[in-house]
Amino acid sequence: MGAVKVLQELFPEPGRLQFIYADVGDAVNKIFKRNAFDAVMHFAAVAYVGESTQEPLRYYHNITSNTLLLVKAMATHGVKTLIYSSTCATYGEPEKMPIIEVTPQAPINPYGKAKKMAEDIILDFSKTSDIAVMILRYFNVIGSDPEGRLGEAPPPELREQGRISGACFDAAKGIIPGLKIRGVDYNTPDGTCIRDYIDVTDLIDAHVKALEHARPSKVGIYNVGTGKGSSVKQFVEACKRATGVDIKIEYLTRRPGDYAEVYSDPSKIRRELNWIARYTIEESLAIAWRWQKAHRNGYN
């Protein structure tokens, strides 16, 4: 809610920004009846791989079922443009890198499976409608607002499931005693997982361009990544440099549902949407660390 308050202060004009606190599955029809929309950007989802292996039914309900209800509401109310937030987790662990958009999808955890099911719903519906669809498959999102207004502040109960950048910053701030790296025996050069880390500001830019290029009866599917893979150990070293803190590291066994190596080929989104990632890991972490230092207790 802290981020919402910041946005409300930034855009106080009546009608400019409306915030409704609700479950998508419960309230979506009421929201569509009371408003007129030109387009939908569907971000809402639980999004922790480890948690999805522990609570699979929650993930299928939250991601797949709720997306079905959203698409049905769009059809009922004649909303013709959808930008959908998907994930590289739908690919699972492909045999070849980098990943292109036609790489076979074989997800290995409930999060990725639920997202792929949601994609299938959207794609099947698009074949019967003149809806404009843009599916963006995110890789690993990091960073914060470069102007210092918004940053990553997950609730305490999600810290254990949280993203590596948040854990690095918590360790650097002394909120937790150190960083836990899960899995050092993967088939990678240093034994830790390799991921493609994309800055959140670059991700926002991708959505803007996707909306600009959305066309009726057209489907666009795009990887949103840098095209470069970095190992968890490399990421942690970059975080140490950004924070200036020699973070203590504890090595643990693998987390269920993880895969060894995933990084993108973003040439399609560059070619068709004129989008390219601008921020390096180092730049992204430096910006995020400034926000973390200024907001030690999150938005509180």
CSV table of C-alpha atoms in Angstrom, one decimal:
chain,number,residue,atom,x,y,z
A,1,MET,CA,0.0,0.0,0.0
A,2,GLY,CA,3.0,2.3,0.5
A,3,ALA,CA,3.6,2.4,-3.3
A,4,VAL,CA,0.0,3.2,-3.9
A,5,LYS,CA,0.2,6.2,-1.6
A,6,VAL,CA,3.2,7.5,-3.4
A,7,LEU,CA,1.5,7.2,-6.7
A,8,GLN,CA,-1.6,8.9,-5.4
A,9,GLU,CA,0.5,11.8,-4.2
A,10,LEU,CA,2.2,12.0,-7.6
A,11,PHE,CA,-1.1,12.0,-9.5
A,12,PRO,CA,-3.6,13.8,-7.3
A,13,GLU,CA,-5.9,15.0,-10.1
A,14,PRO,CA,-9.5,13.7,-9.8
A,15,GLY,CA,-9.9,10.7,-12.1
A,16,ARG,CA,-6.2,10.4,-13.0
A,17,LEU,CA,-5.5,7.5,-10.8
A,18,GLN,CA,-8.1,5.1,-9.3
A,19,PHE,CA,-7.1,2.4,-6.8
A,20,ILE,CA,-9.4,-0.4,-5.9
A,21,TYR,CA,-8.3,-3.0,-3.4
A,22,ALA,CA,-9.9,-6.2,-4.4
A,23,ASP,CA,-9.3,-9.8,-5.6
A,24,VAL,CA,-9.4,-9.9,-9.4
A,25,GLY,CA,-11.5,-13.0,-9.3
A,26,ASP,CA,-14.1,-11.6,-7.0
A,27,ALA,CA,-14.5,-8.0,-8.3
A,28,VAL,CA,-13.5,-7.9,-11.9
A,29,ASN,CA,-17.0,-7.7,-13.4
A,30,LYS,CA,-18.0,-4.9,-11.0
A,31,ILE,CA,-14.9,-2.9,-11.9
A,32,PHE,CA,-15.6,-3.3,-15.6
A,33,LYS,CA,-19.3,-2.3,-15.2
A,34,ARG,CA,-18.3,0.9,-13.3
A,35,ASN,CA,-15.6,2.0,-15.7
A,36,ALA,CA,-14.7,2.3,-19.4
A,37,PHE,CA,-11.4,0.9,-20.4
A,38,ASP,CA,-9.4,1.1,-23.6
A,39,ALA,CA,-6.9,-1.5,-22.6
A,40,VAL,CA,-5.9,-3.9,-19.8
A,41,MET,CA,-2.4,-4.5,-18.4
A,42,HIS,CA,-2.7,-7.6,-16.3
A,43,PHE,CA,0.2,-7.7,-13.8
A,44,ALA,CA,-1.7,-9.3,-10.8
A,45,ALA,CA,-0.2,-12.6,-9.7
A,46,VAL,CA,1.6,-14.4,-6.9
A,47,ALA,CA,5.1,-14.9,-8.2
A,48,TYR,CA,7.4,-17.0,-6.1
A,49,VAL,CA,8.8,-20.2,-7.6
A,50,GLY,CA,9.5,-21.9,-4.2
A,51,GLU,CA,6.2,-20.9,-2.7
A,52,SER,CA,4.4,-22.3,-5.8
A,53,THR,CA,5.8,-25.8,-5.1
A,54,GLN,CA,4.4,-25.6,-1.5
A,55,GLU,CA,1.0,-24.1,-2.4
A,56,PRO,CA,0.2,-25.1,-6.0
A,57,LEU,CA,-3.5,-24.8,-5.7
A,58,ARG,CA,-3.2,-21.2,-4.6
A,59,TYR,CA,-1.1,-20.5,-7.7
A,60,TYR,CA,-3.5,-22.1,-10.2
A,61,HIS,CA,-6.4,-20.2,-8.7
A,62,ASN,CA,-4.6,-16.9,-8.4
A,63,ILE,CA,-2.9,-17.0,-11.8
A,64,THR,CA,-4.9,-19.3,-14.1
A,65,SER,CA,-8.5,-19.0,-12.8
A,66,ASN,CA,-8.3,-15.3,-12.2
A,67,THR,CA,-6.9,-14.7,-15.7
A,68,LEU,CA,-9.8,-16.7,-17.2
A,69,LEU,CA,-12.3,-14.5,-15.3
A,70,LEU,CA,-10.5,-11.3,-16.4
A,71,VAL,CA,-10.6,-12.3,-20.1
A,72,LYS,CA,-14.2,-13.3,-19.8
A,73,ALA,CA,-15.0,-9.8,-18.3
A,74,MET,CA,-13.0,-8.2,-21.2
A,75,ALA,CA,-15.1,-10.1,-23.7
A,76,THR,CA,-18.4,-9.2,-21.9
A,77,HIS,CA,-17.6,-5.5,-21.8
A,78,GLY,CA,-15.9,-5.2,-25.2
A,79,VAL,CA,-12.4,-4.3,-24.1
A,80,LYS,CA,-10.2,-5.1,-27.0
A,81,THR,CA,-6.5,-4.8,-25.9
A,82,LEU,CA,-4.6,-6.9,-23.4
A,83,ILE,CA,-1.0,-6.6,-22.3
A,84,TYR,CA,-0.2,-9.8,-20.3
A,85,SER,CA,2.6,-10.2,-17.8
A,86,SER,CA,4.0,-13.6,-18.3
A,87,THR,CA,7.3,-15.2,-17.4
A,88,CYS,CA,10.4,-17.1,-18.6
A,89,ALA,CA,9.3,-19.8,-16.1
A,90,THR,CA,6.9,-21.0,-18.9
A,91,TYR,CA,10.0,-22.3,-20.8
A,92,GLY,CA,11.2,-24.5,-17.9
A,93,GLU,CA,14.8,-25.6,-18.6
A,94,PRO,CA,15.3,-25.6,-22.3
A,95,GLU,CA,18.1,-27.6,-24.0
A,96,LYS,CA,19.5,-24.6,-25.9
A,97,MET,CA,20.3,-21.1,-24.8
A,98,PRO,CA,19.5,-18.3,-25.4
A,99,ILE,CA,15.7,-18.7,-25.3
A,100,ILE,CA,13.7,-17.4,-28.2
A,101,GLU,CA,10.0,-17.0,-28.3
A,102,VAL,CA,9.4,-20.2,-30.1
A,103,THR,CA,11.5,-22.2,-27.7
A,104,PRO,CA,9.2,-25.1,-26.5
A,105,GLN,CA,7.4,-24.3,-23.3
A,106,ALA,CA,7.9,-27.0,-20.7
A,107,PRO,CA,7.5,-25.4,-17.2
A,108,ILE,CA,8.8,-27.4,-14.2
A,109,ASN,CA,7.1,-25.7,-11.3
A,110,PRO,CA,3.4,-24.7,-10.6
A,111,TYR,CA,4.2,-21.0,-11.1
A,112,GLY,CA,5.4,-21.5,-14.7
A,113,LYS,CA,2.7,-24.0,-15.4
A,114,ALA,CA,-0.1,-21.7,-14.1
A,115,LYS,CA,1.3,-18.9,-16.3
A,116,LYS,CA,1.5,-21.1,-19.4
A,117,MET,CA,-2.2,-22.1,-18.8
A,118,ALA,CA,-3.1,-18.4,-18.6
A,119,GLU,CA,-1.3,-17.8,-21.8
A,120,ASP,CA,-3.1,-20.6,-23.5
A,121,ILE,CA,-6.5,-19.2,-22.4
A,122,ILE,CA,-5.6,-15.8,-23.8
A,123,LEU,CA,-4.2,-17.2,-27.1
A,124,ASP,CA,-7.2,-19.5,-27.6
A,125,PHE,CA,-9.6,-16.7,-27.0
A,126,SER,CA,-7.7,-14.4,-29.4
A,127,LYS,CA,-8.5,-16.9,-32.2
A,128,THR,CA,-12.2,-16.2,-31.8
A,129,SER,CA,-12.0,-12.4,-31.4
A,130,ASP,CA,-10.4,-9.3,-32.8
A,131,ILE,CA,-8.7,-8.6,-29.5
A,132,ALA,CA,-5.1,-7.2,-29.6
A,133,VAL,CA,-2.8,-9.3,-27.4
A,134,MET,CA,0.7,-8.7,-26.3
A,135,ILE,CA,2.3,-11.3,-24.0
A,136,LEU,CA,5.6,-10.2,-22.3
A,137,ARG,CA,7.6,-13.0,-20.8
A,138,TYR,CA,9.7,-11.4,-18.1
A,139,PHE,CA,13.1,-12.7,-17.1
A,140,ASN,CA,14.4,-11.8,-13.5
A,141,VAL,CA,13.3,-8.3,-12.6
A,142,ILE,CA,15.4,-6.2,-10.3
A,143,GLY,CA,15.9,-2.5,-9.6
A,144,SER,CA,13.7,0.5,-8.5
A,145,ASP,CA,12.6,3.9,-9.7
A,146,PRO,CA,15.7,5.9,-10.7
A,147,GLU,CA,14.0,9.1,-9.3
A,148,GLY,CA,13.8,7.5,-5.9
A,149,ARG,CA,10.0,7.4,-5.5
A,150,LEU,CA,9.3,3.6,-5.6
A,151,GLY,CA,11.3,0.6,-4.5
A,152,GLU,CA,11.0,-3.1,-3.6
A,153,ALA,CA,9.5,-3.6,-0.1
A,154,PRO,CA,7.9,-7.1,0.2
A,155,PRO,CA,5.9,-7.9,3.4
A,156,PRO,CA,7.8,-9.7,6.1
A,157,GLU,CA,6.1,-13.0,5.5
A,158,LEU,CA,7.4,-13.1,1.9
A,159,ARG,CA,11.1,-12.3,2.7
A,160,GLU,CA,12.0,-16.0,2.9
A,161,GLN,CA,10.5,-16.6,-0.5
A,162,GLY,CA,11.7,-13.3,-1.9
A,163,ARG,CA,14.0,-12.3,-4.8
A,164,ILE,CA,17.7,-12.4,-4.5
A,165,SER,CA,18.1,-8.6,-4.8
A,166,GLY,CA,15.8,-8.0,-1.8
A,167,ALA,CA,17.7,-10.6,0.2
A,168,CYS,CA,21.1,-9.1,-0.7
A,169,PHE,CA,19.8,-5.7,0.5
A,170,ASP,CA,18.4,-7.0,3.7
A,171,ALA,CA,21.7,-8.6,4.5
A,172,ALA,CA,23.6,-5.4,3.6
A,173,LYS,CA,21.3,-3.5,6.0
A,174,GLY,CA,21.7,-6.0,8.8
A,175,ILE,CA,18.0,-7.0,8.8
A,176,ILE,CA,19.1,-10.6,8.2
A,177,PRO,CA,22.5,-12.0,9.3
A,178,GLY,CA,23.5,-13.0,5.8
A,179,LEU,CA,22.5,-14.3,2.4
A,180,LYS,CA,21.3,-17.9,1.7
A,181,ILE,CA,22.3,-19.2,-1.7
A,182,ARG,CA,20.2,-22.3,-2.6
A,183,GLY,CA,22.1,-24.7,-4.8
A,184,VAL,CA,25.8,-24.7,-5.7
A,185,ASP,CA,25.9,-28.0,-7.7
A,186,TYR,CA,24.1,-26.9,-10.9
A,187,ASN,CA,25.8,-27.6,-14.3
A,188,THR,CA,27.1,-24.1,-14.6
A,189,PRO,CA,30.6,-22.6,-14.5
A,190,ASP,CA,30.4,-21.8,-10.8
A,191,GLY,CA,27.7,-24.2,-9.7
A,192,THR,CA,25.0,-21.6,-9.1
A,193,CYS,CA,22.0,-20.8,-11.2
A,194,ILE,CA,22.3,-18.4,-14.2
A,195,ARG,CA,19.6,-15.8,-14.8
A,196,ASP,CA,18.9,-12.9,-17.0
A,197,TYR,CA,18.4,-9.8,-14.8
A,198,ILE,CA,16.2,-7.1,-16.2
A,199,ASP,CA,15.7,-3.6,-14.7
A,200,VAL,CA,12.2,-2.7,-13.7
A,201,THR,CA,12.4,0.7,-15.5
A,202,ASP,CA,13.4,-1.2,-18.7
A,203,LEU,CA,10.4,-3.5,-18.1
A,204,ILE,CA,8.0,-0.5,-17.8
A,205,ASP,CA,9.4,0.8,-21.1
A,206,ALA,CA,8.6,-2.5,-22.7
A,207,HIS,CA,5.0,-2.3,-21.6
A,208,VAL,CA,4.6,1.2,-23.0
A,209,LYS,CA,6.0,0.1,-26.3
A,210,ALA,CA,3.8,-3.0,-26.3
A,211,LEU,CA,0.7,-0.9,-25.8
A,212,GLU,CA,1.8,1.5,-28.6
A,213,HIS,CA,2.2,-1.4,-31.0
A,214,ALA,CA,-0.9,-3.4,-30.1
A,215,ARG,CA,-3.2,-3.9,-33.0
A,216,PRO,CA,-6.7,-5.6,-33.4
A,217,SER,CA,-6.6,-9.3,-34.3
A,218,LYS,CA,-2.8,-9.4,-33.7
A,219,VAL,CA,-0.9,-11.4,-31.1
A,220,GLY,CA,2.7,-10.4,-30.1
A,221,ILE,CA,4.8,-12.6,-27.8
A,222,TYR,CA,8.1,-11.2,-26.6
A,223,ASN,CA,10.9,-12.1,-24.3
A,224,VAL,CA,11.8,-9.2,-22.0
A,225,GLY,CA,15.5,-9.6,-21.0
A,226,THR,CA,19.0,-8.4,-21.5
A,227,GLY,CA,20.3,-11.3,-23.5
A,228,LYS,CA,23.0,-11.8,-20.9
A,229,GLY,CA,23.2,-14.5,-18.2
A,230,SER,CA,24.8,-13.9,-14.8
A,231,SER,CA,25.3,-16.5,-12.1
A,232,VAL,CA,23.9,-16.0,-8.6
A,233,LYS,CA,27.5,-15.7,-7.3
A,234,GLN,CA,28.2,-13.0,-9.9
A,235,PHE,CA,25.0,-11.2,-8.9
A,236,VAL,CA,26.0,-11.3,-5.2
A,237,GLU,CA,29.5,-9.9,-6.0
A,238,ALA,CA,27.8,-7.1,-7.9
A,239,CYS,CA,25.5,-6.4,-4.9
A,240,LYS,CA,28.5,-6.3,-2.6
A,241,ARG,CA,30.1,-3.7,-4.9
A,242,ALA,CA,26.9,-1.6,-5.0
A,243,THR,CA,26.3,-1.7,-1.3
A,244,GLY,CA,29.9,-1.6,-0.1
A,245,VAL,CA,29.1,-4.4,2.4
A,246,ASP,CA,30.9,-7.7,2.5
A,247,ILE,CA,27.7,-9.8,2.8
A,248,LYS,CA,28.0,-13.1,4.6
A,249,ILE,CA,26.9,-16.0,2.5
A,250,GLU,CA,25.5,-19.4,3.5
A,251,TYR,CA,25.3,-22.1,0.9
A,252,LEU,CA,22.2,-24.4,1.1
A,253,THR,CA,20.8,-27.3,-0.9
A,254,ARG,CA,18.7,-26.6,-4.0
A,255,ARG,CA,15.2,-25.1,-3.8
A,256,PRO,CA,12.5,-27.3,-5.4
A,257,GLY,CA,11.4,-26.1,-8.9
A,258,ASP,CA,14.5,-24.2,-9.8
A,259,TYR,CA,16.4,-24.6,-13.1
A,260,ALA,CA,20.1,-24.2,-13.8
A,261,GLU,CA,20.3,-21.7,-16.7
A,262,VAL,CA,17.9,-19.3,-18.3
A,263,TYR,CA,18.6,-16.2,-20.4
A,264,SER,CA,16.9,-14.6,-23.3
A,265,ASP,CA,17.4,-13.6,-26.9
A,266,PRO,CA,15.6,-10.3,-27.0
A,267,SER,CA,16.2,-9.6,-30.7
A,268,LYS,CA,12.5,-10.0,-31.6
A,269,ILE,CA,11.3,-7.2,-29.2
A,270,ARG,CA,14.2,-5.0,-30.3
A,271,ARG,CA,13.3,-5.6,-34.0
A,272,GLU,CA,9.5,-5.3,-33.7
A,273,LEU,CA,9.0,-2.8,-30.8
A,274,ASN,CA,12.3,-0.9,-30.9
A,275,TRP,CA,13.0,-1.8,-27.3
A,276,ILE,CA,16.3,-2.6,-25.7
A,277,ALA,CA,17.5,-3.0,-22.1
A,278,ARG,CA,19.5,0.0,-21.0
A,279,TYR,CA,20.5,-0.8,-17.5
A,280,THR,CA,23.3,-3.1,-16.4
A,281,ILE,CA,23.1,-5.1,-13.2
A,282,GLU,CA,25.6,-2.8,-11.6
A,283,GLU,CA,23.6,0.3,-12.5
A,284,SER,CA,20.3,-1.3,-11.5
A,285,LEU,CA,21.6,-2.4,-8.1
A,286,ALA,CA,23.2,1.0,-7.4
A,287,ILE,CA,19.8,2.8,-8.0
A,288,ALA,CA,17.9,0.2,-5.9
A,289,TRP,CA,20.4,0.5,-3.1
A,290,ARG,CA,19.9,4.3,-2.9
A,291,TRP,CA,16.2,3.7,-2.3
A,292,GLN,CA,16.8,0.9,0.2
A,293,LYS,CA,19.1,3.2,2.3
A,294,ALA,CA,16.6,6.0,2.2
A,295,HIS,CA,13.7,3.6,3.1
A,296,ARG,CA,15.2,1.2,5.7
A,297,ASN,CA,11.8,0.2,6.9
A,298,GLY,CA,10.2,0.1,3.4
A,299,TYR,CA,7.4,2.6,3.0
A,300,ASN,CA,6.7,2.9,6.7
